[in-house]
Amino acid sequence: MSDMTTATANRPGSELVGRTVVLIGGSAGIGLETARRARAEGAEVVLTGRDPDRLTRAAADVGAQRTAAFDVTDDDALAGFFGELPAKIDHVMVTAGGPRYAPLLEMDSAQVREVLSGHVATYLAVARHAANKLNDRGSLVFMGGTGGRRISKSAGIVSAATAALPPFTAALALELAPVRVNLIAAGFVDTPLSASLLGDRLDERRRELEATLPIGRVVGPADVAALAVHLMTNTALTGATYDIDGGQQFVG
């Protein structure tokens, strides 16, 4: 047991001590911050990501037990990853991937299929390959969003893709029980992904949200990580969707 784990084990409420948490998409943003939070709570963490160099830096940052560089949409690579894990695991969180915003009529059929089924197909593949590795009291945590709930021309197909995730999560929770399955629906989160999507509009969006959100600040990766760890450790929670957007969906 590491010094960090030993110190954490002596703190009341450290329910991740001795547990193994797998972060798929854990080399940056919400995934990395959740790894950091889980380590602080005494867990061992396993990180995956597509970029080997970034993954190496992330692993050194949090003291990861293990890493694997692959594309989560590659089913053979995903199967190989879970098959090669040497022992049972306790929690899996998937943050890989992001939204695609485009007007409907500018998308071809293949793009529509990809957006509508992309997250569901990826999450289902993770669940299928993780099922035999997860302990009975383990959990899966998926990422969704709140922004797509508002129908708009600019959002396009994203609204339909967003709507599919809550019932998918609930149905999967019934099939995998007693393993728990939950969905985090986030609004704007100040991450590298948001920066890549907004480009030079990032600072403007931050100022806008600080001025309008009921919480008076922008939601950060640490906020989402705190919720993710709670979903891992609270064994009464399954099949549900948990919003975390600072009230963004209510104010515009």
XYZ file of N, CA and C in Angstrom:
756
model
N 0.847 -1.200 0.000
C 0.000 0.000 0.000
C 0.875 1.240 0.000
N 0.573 2.186 -0.914
C 1.384 3.388 -1.027
C 1.181 4.295 0.164
N 2.108 5.289 0.321
C 1.970 6.262 1.406
C 0.651 7.012 1.304
N 0.262 7.367 0.053
C -0.994 8.081 -0.139
C -2.172 7.232 0.324
N -2.179 5.949 -0.077
C -3.273 5.071 0.307
C -3.301 4.843 1.801
N -2.136 4.675 2.416
C -2.080 4.460 3.863
C -2.644 5.656 4.613
N -2.250 6.862 4.193
C -2.751 8.061 4.856
C -4.248 8.200 4.683
N -4.742 7.883 3.463
C -6.156 8.027 3.191
C -6.972 7.000 3.950
N -6.410 5.805 4.132
C -7.141 4.744 4.820
C -7.505 5.121 6.246
N -6.747 6.037 6.832
C -7.014 6.449 8.198
C -8.065 7.561 8.291
N -8.566 8.027 7.123
C -9.534 9.098 7.121
C -10.938 8.522 6.969
N -11.893 8.926 7.811
C -13.250 8.403 7.707
C -13.844 8.681 6.328
N -14.625 7.728 5.820
C -15.306 7.930 4.556
C -14.471 7.668 3.324
N -13.290 7.091 3.489
C -12.425 6.804 2.335
C -12.826 5.456 1.739
N -13.936 5.456 0.975
C -14.511 4.200 0.501
C -13.841 3.658 -0.755
N -12.878 4.373 -1.291
C -12.158 3.872 -2.453
C -10.818 3.242 -2.097
N -10.487 3.202 -0.828
C -9.227 2.586 -0.421
C -9.194 1.121 -0.867
N -8.147 0.762 -1.582
C -7.992 -0.610 -2.036
C -8.789 -0.951 -3.276
N -9.543 0.002 -3.813
C -10.327 -0.238 -5.021
C -9.526 0.147 -6.264
N -9.911 -0.420 -7.391
C -9.266 -0.089 -8.657
C -10.265 0.620 -9.562
N -9.882 1.799 -10.032
C -10.734 2.620 -10.886
C -10.077 2.752 -12.258
N -10.825 2.409 -13.293
C -10.341 2.519 -14.671
C -10.947 3.766 -15.300
N -10.096 4.637 -15.837
C -10.543 5.858 -16.504
C -10.261 5.728 -17.994
N -11.297 5.525 -18.790
C -11.146 5.431 -20.232
C -11.315 6.831 -20.800
N -10.227 7.374 -21.323
C -10.164 8.787 -21.652
C -9.600 9.544 -20.464
N -8.652 8.913 -19.775
C -8.160 9.458 -18.515
C -6.881 10.260 -18.600
N -6.476 10.651 -19.795
C -5.199 11.352 -19.918
C -5.325 12.864 -19.836
N -6.561 13.378 -19.773
C -6.755 14.832 -19.701
C -8.157 15.141 -19.213
N -8.395 16.400 -18.881
C -9.734 16.882 -18.583
C -10.422 16.167 -17.433
N -11.697 15.852 -17.624
C -12.516 15.250 -16.578
C -11.971 13.885 -16.161
N -11.530 13.088 -17.126
C -11.002 11.765 -16.792
C -9.784 11.842 -15.902
N -8.851 12.720 -16.236
C -7.639 12.875 -15.429
C -7.966 13.432 -14.058
N -8.869 14.389 -13.995
C -9.233 14.965 -12.702
C -9.934 13.937 -11.819
N -10.725 13.065 -12.423
C -11.367 11.993 -11.649
C -10.332 11.007 -11.149
N -9.322 10.725 -11.968
C -8.230 9.862 -11.517
C -7.529 10.477 -10.317
N -7.294 11.775 -10.390
C -6.636 12.481 -9.292
C -7.485 12.398 -8.016
N -8.779 12.588 -8.164
C -9.691 12.531 -7.014
C -9.742 11.113 -6.433
N -9.823 10.126 -7.307
C -9.868 8.739 -6.849
C -8.593 8.357 -6.109
N -7.448 8.812 -6.608
C -6.187 8.538 -5.921
C -6.168 9.184 -4.544
N -6.694 10.402 -4.458
C -6.744 11.085 -3.162
C -7.635 10.343 -2.180
N -8.604 9.579 -2.713
C -9.497 8.796 -1.859
C -8.964 7.385 -1.608
N -7.756 7.100 -2.097
C -7.116 5.826 -1.777
C -7.177 4.760 -2.834
N -7.733 5.077 -4.012
C -7.856 4.074 -5.069
C -6.573 3.915 -5.857
N -6.432 2.759 -6.491
C -5.456 2.574 -7.555
C -6.165 2.929 -8.854
N -5.462 3.576 -9.789
C -6.115 3.986 -11.023
C -5.394 3.424 -12.236
N -6.182 3.112 -13.251
C -5.692 2.648 -14.542
C -6.184 3.653 -15.575
N -5.267 4.199 -16.362
C -5.615 5.227 -17.336
C -5.485 4.697 -18.761
N -6.431 5.068 -19.614
C -6.300 4.792 -21.037
C -6.516 6.089 -21.816
N -5.977 6.124 -23.019
C -6.126 7.282 -23.891
C -5.505 6.963 -25.234
N -5.722 7.839 -26.198
C -5.189 7.583 -27.539
C -3.759 8.066 -27.714
N -3.385 9.115 -26.993
C -2.068 9.743 -27.162
C -1.083 9.170 -26.139
N -0.118 8.344 -26.574
C 0.795 7.704 -25.617
C 1.601 8.701 -24.792
N 2.060 9.780 -25.407
C 2.876 10.751 -24.679
C 2.066 11.455 -23.594
N 0.867 11.898 -23.952
C 0.014 12.561 -22.963
C -0.381 11.591 -21.857
N -0.588 10.341 -22.237
C -0.953 9.312 -21.263
C 0.189 9.076 -20.272
N 1.411 9.071 -20.764
C 2.571 8.890 -19.896
C 2.690 10.023 -18.891
N 2.469 11.249 -19.362
C 2.531 12.406 -18.457
C 1.420 12.345 -17.410
N 0.215 11.957 -17.841
C -0.911 11.864 -16.910
C -0.662 10.790 -15.852
N -0.110 9.665 -16.278
C 0.160 8.572 -15.349
C 1.168 8.987 -14.288
N 2.202 9.729 -14.713
C 3.195 10.212 -13.751
C 2.570 11.221 -12.797
N 1.652 12.035 -13.297
C 0.986 13.056 -12.490
C 0.202 12.439 -11.338
N -0.535 11.359 -11.605
C -1.420 10.793 -10.576
C -0.879 9.506 -9.949
N 0.244 9.004 -10.450
C 0.763 7.750 -9.921
C -0.094 6.567 -10.313
N -0.417 6.472 -11.615
C -1.291 5.411 -12.100
C -0.635 4.047 -11.947
N -1.463 3.067 -11.665
C -0.983 1.691 -11.535
C -0.619 1.108 -12.895
N -1.349 1.539 -13.932
C -1.217 0.914 -15.245
C -1.774 1.875 -16.286
N -1.264 1.792 -17.528
C -1.815 2.596 -18.622
C -1.949 1.723 -19.865
N -2.783 2.195 -20.791
C -2.904 1.532 -22.083
C -3.327 2.573 -23.106
N -2.591 2.647 -24.219
C -2.886 3.614 -25.272
C -3.622 2.915 -26.411
N -4.862 3.310 -26.635
C -5.650 2.760 -27.737
C -6.867 3.648 -27.973
N -7.524 3.431 -29.113
C -8.748 4.145 -29.462
C -9.925 3.332 -28.945
N -10.762 3.937 -28.107
C -11.859 3.201 -27.485
C -12.874 2.691 -28.511
N -12.901 3.271 -29.708
C -13.821 2.787 -30.736
C -13.296 1.554 -31.460
N -12.066 1.156 -31.163
C -11.481 -0.069 -31.724
C -11.869 -1.222 -30.809
N -12.857 -2.007 -31.226
C -13.409 -3.041 -30.345
C -12.379 -4.098 -29.983
N -11.520 -4.458 -30.914
C -10.492 -5.459 -30.610
C -9.514 -4.937 -29.558
N -9.129 -3.670 -29.685
C -8.219 -3.082 -28.703
C -8.880 -2.993 -27.334
N -10.158 -2.638 -27.319
C -10.900 -2.546 -26.063
C -11.006 -3.909 -25.392
N -11.333 -4.925 -26.172
C -11.416 -6.282 -25.635
C -10.067 -6.739 -25.101
N -9.005 -6.446 -25.843
C -7.667 -6.824 -25.404
C -7.280 -6.144 -24.111
N -7.633 -4.870 -23.978
C -7.320 -4.134 -22.758
C -7.945 -4.784 -21.539
N -9.244 -5.031 -21.578
C -9.908 -5.622 -20.423
C -9.454 -7.064 -20.196
N -9.193 -7.781 -21.291
C -8.744 -9.157 -21.152
C -7.384 -9.277 -20.492
N -6.550 -8.249 -20.664
C -5.191 -8.295 -20.119
C -5.089 -7.745 -18.694
N -6.169 -7.159 -18.177
C -6.106 -6.686 -16.792
C -5.883 -7.875 -15.868
N -4.920 -7.783 -14.962
C -4.527 -8.963 -14.185
C -5.478 -9.342 -13.070
N -6.392 -8.470 -12.690
C -7.262 -8.771 -11.552
C -8.605 -8.085 -11.734
N -9.520 -8.351 -10.812
C -10.825 -7.704 -10.819
C -10.678 -6.198 -10.621
N -11.632 -5.451 -11.163
C -11.652 -4.005 -10.995
C -12.969 -3.602 -10.340
N -13.042 -2.347 -9.897
C -14.217 -1.921 -9.135
C -15.076 -0.888 -9.858
N -14.458 0.046 -10.542
C -15.228 1.103 -11.193
C -14.592 1.458 -12.530
N -15.445 1.766 -13.502
C -14.986 2.210 -14.817
C -15.718 3.500 -15.157
N -14.971 4.517 -15.554
C -15.572 5.755 -16.028
C -15.103 6.004 -17.452
N -16.038 6.384 -18.327
C -15.716 6.637 -19.724
C -15.968 8.110 -20.034
N -14.903 8.816 -20.391
C -15.033 10.224 -20.779
C -14.558 10.465 -22.203
N -14.155 9.403 -22.887
C -13.641 9.543 -24.248
C -14.739 10.018 -25.196
N -14.347 10.801 -26.182
C -15.296 11.267 -27.184
C -15.876 12.622 -26.830
N -16.583 13.208 -27.781
C -17.175 14.521 -27.559
C -18.315 14.746 -28.525
N -19.042 15.867 -28.385
C -20.188 16.129 -29.253
C -19.769 16.589 -30.643
N -20.675 16.431 -31.589
C -20.450 16.945 -32.941
C -21.620 17.845 -33.303
N -21.347 19.126 -33.475
C -22.390 20.089 -33.777
C -22.360 20.436 -35.262
N -23.512 20.242 -35.946
C -23.623 20.601 -37.357
C -25.099 20.595 -37.732
N -25.530 21.494 -38.611
C -26.912 21.460 -39.092
C -27.223 20.113 -39.740
N -28.437 19.641 -39.566
C -28.810 18.308 -40.032
C -28.568 18.118 -41.528
N -28.957 19.099 -42.312
C -28.881 18.932 -43.761
C -27.463 18.994 -44.300
N -26.515 19.335 -43.436
C -25.108 19.337 -43.850
C -24.413 18.013 -43.526
N -25.159 17.073 -42.936
C -24.579 15.785 -42.555
C -25.042 14.706 -43.532
N -24.123 13.799 -43.900
C -24.534 12.669 -44.715
C -25.026 11.534 -43.808
N -25.513 10.470 -44.403
C -26.129 9.383 -43.623
C -25.140 8.734 -42.660
N -23.915 8.566 -43.111
C -22.916 7.937 -42.249
C -22.622 8.800 -41.026
N -22.556 10.113 -41.230
C -22.304 11.017 -40.107
C -23.460 10.999 -39.117
N -24.688 10.949 -39.619
C -25.855 10.880 -38.742
C -25.821 9.607 -37.905
N -25.528 8.481 -38.545
C -25.455 7.215 -37.811
C -24.367 7.269 -36.737
N -23.234 7.872 -37.092
C -22.124 7.951 -36.138
C -22.502 8.772 -34.909
N -23.137 9.922 -35.135
C -23.492 10.788 -34.010
C -24.584 10.150 -33.166
N -25.599 9.559 -33.804
C -26.714 8.975 -33.064
C -26.289 7.764 -32.237
N -25.392 6.969 -32.809
C -25.050 5.713 -32.138
C -23.678 5.719 -31.486
N -22.865 6.758 -31.738
C -21.469 6.726 -31.309
C -21.272 6.476 -29.830
N -21.862 7.334 -28.993
C -21.664 7.168 -27.557
C -22.327 5.890 -27.043
N -23.544 5.603 -27.514
C -24.230 4.393 -27.067
C -23.423 3.155 -27.430
N -22.934 3.095 -28.657
C -22.161 1.932 -29.094
C -20.870 1.797 -28.290
N -20.191 2.915 -28.054
C -18.951 2.883 -27.283
C -19.208 2.445 -25.849
N -20.224 3.025 -25.220
C -20.523 2.690 -23.829
C -20.963 1.231 -23.700
N -21.730 0.760 -24.681
C -22.150 -0.633 -24.641
C -20.963 -1.570 -24.799
N -20.037 -1.220 -25.686
C -18.836 -2.043 -25.872
C -18.005 -2.089 -24.594
N -17.850 -0.942 -23.931
C -17.117 -0.915 -22.661
C -17.817 -1.802 -21.637
N -19.130 -1.677 -21.543
C -19.885 -2.478 -20.571
C -19.733 -3.970 -20.851
N -19.811 -4.343 -22.112
C -19.713 -5.758 -22.479
C -18.350 -6.334 -22.107
N -17.292 -5.594 -22.410
C -15.954 -6.119 -22.150
C -15.556 -5.991 -20.681
N -16.158 -5.030 -19.970
C -15.822 -4.851 -18.553
C -16.610 -5.770 -17.636
N -17.725 -6.304 -18.124
C -18.668 -7.025 -17.262
C -18.016 -8.146 -16.453
N -17.165 -8.917 -17.092
C -16.557 -10.054 -16.390
C -15.408 -9.653 -15.481
N -14.978 -8.405 -15.570
C -13.880 -7.923 -14.738
C -14.366 -7.146 -13.519
N -15.606 -6.678 -13.556
C -16.111 -5.824 -12.487
C -16.581 -6.642 -11.288
N -16.221 -6.184 -10.103
C -16.762 -6.776 -8.886
C -18.256 -6.483 -8.788
N -18.982 -7.314 -8.043
C -20.435 -7.164 -7.939
C -20.855 -5.804 -7.406
N -20.037 -5.206 -6.562
C -20.383 -3.898 -6.007
C -19.735 -2.761 -6.795
N -19.330 -3.077 -8.012
C -18.679 -2.085 -8.856
C -19.670 -1.217 -9.608
N -19.124 -0.330 -10.465
C -19.993 0.588 -11.193
C -19.372 1.018 -12.511
N -20.245 1.485 -13.385
C -19.865 2.147 -14.623
C -20.403 3.567 -14.565
N -19.591 4.531 -14.962
C -20.011 5.930 -15.019
C -19.745 6.439 -16.428
N -20.795 6.939 -17.067
C -20.691 7.460 -18.429
C -20.885 8.970 -18.424
N -20.406 9.619 -19.479
C -20.566 11.069 -19.633
C -21.565 11.396 -20.736
N -22.496 12.275 -20.412
C -23.420 12.830 -21.391
C -23.403 14.339 -21.262
N -24.478 14.985 -21.681
C -24.513 16.442 -21.608
C -25.915 16.972 -21.426
N -26.009 18.238 -21.023
C -27.298 18.910 -20.897
C -27.559 19.870 -22.053
N -26.504 20.313 -22.712
C -26.651 21.322 -23.749
C -27.550 20.890 -24.890
N -27.515 19.610 -25.237
C -28.298 19.118 -26.358
C -29.787 19.021 -26.086
N -30.206 19.280 -24.843
C -31.640 19.193 -24.544
C -32.432 20.324 -25.190
N -31.764 21.406 -25.518
C -32.427 22.520 -26.197
C -32.309 22.327 -27.705
N -33.437 22.272 -28.359
C -33.436 22.088 -29.804
C -32.975 23.381 -30.474
N -32.014 23.274 -31.371
C -31.562 24.438 -32.114
C -30.964 23.988 -33.434
N -30.930 24.893 -34.384
C -30.364 24.582 -35.688
C -28.881 24.259 -35.575
N -28.168 24.993 -34.730
C -26.728 24.778 -34.621
C -26.388 23.448 -33.957
N -27.244 22.996 -33.029
C -26.992 21.722 -32.346
C -27.257 20.538 -33.260
N -28.214 20.688 -34.161
C -28.499 19.621 -35.109
C -28.878 18.315 -34.442
N -28.179 17.252 -34.808
C -28.501 15.902 -34.353
C -28.113 15.645 -32.904
N -27.344 16.547 -32.302
C -26.868 16.340 -30.937
C -28.030 16.158 -29.955
N -29.131 16.858 -30.173
C -30.274 16.746 -29.266
C -30.822 15.321 -29.242
N -30.900 14.691 -30.395
C -31.383 13.320 -30.464
C -30.399 12.359 -29.791
N -29.108 12.581 -30.026
C -28.092 11.724 -29.408
C -28.111 11.871 -27.885
N -28.301 13.109 -27.417
C -28.367 13.363 -25.976
C -29.553 12.638 -25.344
N -30.686 12.656 -26.035
C -31.906 12.046 -25.496
C -31.803 10.532 -25.368
N -30.932 9.909 -26.143
C -30.818 8.449 -26.116
C -30.101 7.924 -24.886
N -29.249 8.737 -24.279
C -28.373 8.216 -23.235
C -29.066 7.884 -21.907
N -29.991 8.705 -21.388
C -30.622 8.334 -20.111
C -31.378 7.000 -20.145
N -32.252 6.730 -21.143
C -32.905 5.418 -21.145
C -31.939 4.274 -21.408
N -30.909 4.514 -22.209
C -29.878 3.497 -22.412
C -29.211 3.145 -21.093
N -28.858 4.160 -20.311
C -28.201 3.947 -19.018
C -29.093 3.153 -18.086
N -30.377 3.507 -18.030
C -31.310 2.812 -17.141
C -31.470 1.348 -17.542
N -31.613 1.094 -18.834
C -31.776 -0.282 -19.294
C -30.527 -1.114 -19.021
N -29.358 -0.517 -19.238
C -28.109 -1.231 -18.993
C -27.931 -1.533 -17.511
N -28.372 -0.607 -16.662
C -28.278 -0.835 -15.211
C -29.087 -2.066 -14.800
N -30.241 -2.284 -15.432
C -31.043 -3.465 -15.120
C -30.343 -4.736 -15.585
N -29.727 -4.680 -16.751
C -29.063 -5.869 -17.288
C -27.806 -6.242 -16.517
N -27.071 -5.241 -16.031
C -25.793 -5.507 -15.376
C -25.904 -5.687 -13.866
N -27.070 -5.408 -13.298
C -27.227 -5.503 -11.846
C -26.673 -6.834 -11.319
N -25.949 -6.779 -10.176
C -25.850 -5.690 -9.196
C -24.785 -4.619 -9.505
N -24.023 -4.784 -10.594
C -23.139 -3.689 -11.009
C -24.012 -2.484 -11.330
N -23.617 -1.317 -10.869
C -24.413 -0.107 -11.044
C -23.938 0.681 -12.268
N -24.874 1.359 -12.919
C -24.565 2.146 -14.108
C -25.227 3.515 -13.967
N -24.457 4.573 -14.105
C -24.998 5.928 -13.991
C -24.420 6.829 -15.069
N -25.150 7.912 -15.349
C -24.769 8.862 -16.383
C -24.624 10.255 -15.787
N -23.502 10.905 -16.080
C -23.314 12.306 -15.710
C -23.616 13.164 -16.934
N -24.560 14.101 -16.778
C -24.898 15.030 -17.861
C -24.323 16.391 -17.506
N -23.272 16.769 -18.194
C -22.581 18.016 -17.897
C -22.951 19.097 -18.904
N -22.931 20.339 -18.429
C -23.013 21.475 -19.330
C -21.606 21.857 -19.751
N -21.350 23.144 -19.894
C -19.992 23.589 -20.193
C -19.085 23.256 -19.016
N -17.969 22.578 -19.309
C -16.938 22.304 -18.312
C -15.628 22.845 -18.881
N -14.888 23.555 -18.072
C -13.670 24.232 -18.543
C -12.531 23.232 -18.686
N -12.478 22.579 -19.834
C -11.503 21.523 -20.117
C -10.803 21.796 -21.441
N -9.744 21.029 -21.737
C -9.110 21.158 -23.058
C -10.068 20.882 -24.205
N -11.057 19.976 -24.002
C -12.043 19.713 -25.043
C -12.865 20.958 -25.337
N -13.303 21.655 -24.289
C -14.057 22.888 -24.485
C -13.212 23.924 -25.226
N -11.946 23.991 -24.860
C -11.041 24.936 -25.519
C -10.916 24.628 -27.009
N -10.849 23.344 -27.350
C -10.705 22.971 -28.757
C -11.982 23.252 -29.541
N -13.136 23.111 -28.891
C -14.405 23.364 -29.562
C -14.658 24.852 -29.761
N -14.277 25.674 -28.770
C -14.593 27.098 -28.811
C -13.488 27.958 -29.423
N -12.267 27.493 -29.385
C -11.167 28.257 -29.965
C -11.024 29.620 -29.318
N -11.003 30.669 -30.137
C -10.785 32.013 -29.589
C -12.016 32.596 -28.906
N -13.108 31.836 -28.862
C -14.303 32.269 -28.128
C -14.331 31.759 -26.690
N -13.283 31.036 -26.277
C -13.284 30.421 -24.955
C -13.405 31.441 -23.834
N -12.581 32.476 -23.848
C -12.626 33.467 -22.773
C -13.969 34.196 -22.742
N -14.512 34.476 -23.903
C -15.830 35.123 -23.970
C -16.900 34.249 -23.324
N -16.840 32.937 -23.613
C -17.821 32.005 -23.036
C -17.652 31.905 -21.531
N -16.438 31.885 -21.046
C -16.201 31.857 -19.600
C -16.821 33.073 -18.928
N -16.575 34.268 -19.491
C -17.109 35.496 -18.896
C -18.640 35.496 -18.907
N -19.207 35.008 -19.996
C -20.662 34.946 -20.113
C -21.261 34.042 -19.027
N -20.644 32.886 -18.829
C -21.161 31.944 -17.835
C -20.965 32.460 -16.412
N -19.829 33.072 -16.151
C -19.603 33.646 -14.822
C -20.652 34.695 -14.484
N -21.111 35.414 -15.493
C -22.092 36.480 -15.279
C -23.521 35.962 -15.182
N -23.798 34.782 -15.753
C -25.184 34.327 -15.837
C -25.513 33.089 -15.008
N -24.546 32.230 -14.735
C -24.853 31.010 -13.999
C -25.261 31.313 -12.566
N -26.249 30.616 -12.022
C -26.644 30.817 -10.630
C -25.503 30.609 -9.632
N -24.534 29.751 -9.971
C -23.426 29.500 -9.039
C -22.346 30.574 -9.119
N -22.433 31.461 -10.116
C -21.502 32.577 -10.218
C -20.099 32.222 -10.644
N -19.909 31.052 -11.203
C -18.588 30.630 -11.667
C -18.755 29.555 -12.724
N -17.673 29.240 -13.387
C -17.681 28.200 -14.411
C -17.462 26.837 -13.755
N -18.148 25.831 -14.257
C -17.951 24.461 -13.774
C -16.609 23.945 -14.283
N -15.832 23.320 -13.398
C -14.526 22.788 -13.760
C -14.469 21.276 -13.647
N -13.401 20.668 -14.136
C -13.250 19.215 -14.064
C -13.345 18.667 -12.644
N -12.853 19.412 -11.655
C -12.903 18.930 -10.272
C -14.333 18.772 -9.786
N -15.246 19.629 -10.266
C -16.655 19.507 -9.888
C -17.237 18.189 -10.397
N -16.934 17.870 -11.637
C -17.443 16.634 -12.226
C -16.779 15.421 -11.569
N -15.498 15.529 -11.278
C -14.778 14.430 -10.623
C -15.384 14.104 -9.265
N -15.768 15.138 -8.518
C -16.381 14.913 -7.208
C -17.682 14.133 -7.347
N -18.482 14.481 -8.361
C -19.729 13.754 -8.599
C -19.445 12.321 -9.028
N -18.466 12.142 -9.910
C -18.137 10.798 -10.389
C -17.730 9.880 -9.252
N -16.890 10.372 -8.358
C -16.453 9.552 -7.225
C -17.632 9.247 -6.305
N -18.534 10.211 -6.140
C -19.733 9.956 -5.331
C -20.573 8.835 -5.942
N -20.725 8.841 -7.262
C -21.498 7.793 -7.925
C -20.827 6.430 -7.783
N -19.514 6.427 -7.719
C -18.798 5.168 -7.519
C -19.016 4.607 -6.120
N -19.083 5.472 -5.130
C -19.074 5.014 -3.742
C -20.456 4.909 -3.109
N -21.444 5.587 -3.658
C -22.796 5.508 -3.094
C -23.525 4.339 -3.742
N -23.657 3.244 -3.026
C -24.173 2.006 -3.606
C -25.687 1.982 -3.762
N -26.362 3.087 -3.443
C -27.806 3.172 -3.660
C -28.157 3.795 -5.008
N -27.149 4.212 -5.770
C -27.399 4.959 -6.996
C -27.144 4.107 -8.225
N -28.183 3.924 -9.048
C -27.999 3.212 -10.316
C -29.110 3.566 -11.292
N -28.772 3.522 -12.564
C -29.743 3.719 -13.630
C -30.208 5.138 -13.817
N -29.522 6.106 -13.234
C -30.003 7.484 -13.242
C -29.037 8.424 -13.948
N -29.565 9.611 -14.261
C -28.787 10.669 -14.901
C -28.647 11.827 -13.935
N -27.422 12.316 -13.760
C -27.139 13.378 -12.797
C -26.588 14.593 -13.525
N -27.363 15.685 -13.478
C -26.950 16.921 -14.145
C -25.906 17.664 -13.327
N -24.934 18.229 -14.031
C -23.958 19.109 -13.372
C -23.572 20.190 -14.384
N -24.266 21.324 -14.273
C -24.022 22.410 -15.224
C -24.119 23.795 -14.570
N -24.157 23.837 -13.252
C -24.215 25.124 -12.565
C -25.505 25.883 -12.807
N -26.542 25.180 -13.297
C -27.801 25.836 -13.614
C -27.873 26.382 -15.026
N -26.923 26.018 -15.865
C -26.822 26.568 -17.220
C -28.095 26.336 -18.044
N -28.701 25.164 -17.929
C -29.855 24.848 -18.770
C -31.085 25.681 -18.401
N -31.063 26.335 -17.241
C -32.215 27.124 -16.827
C -32.095 28.608 -17.182
N -30.903 29.044 -17.545
C -30.716 30.479 -17.768
C -30.313 30.825 -19.199
N -30.253 29.833 -20.075
C -29.939 30.155 -21.460
C -28.651 29.557 -21.926
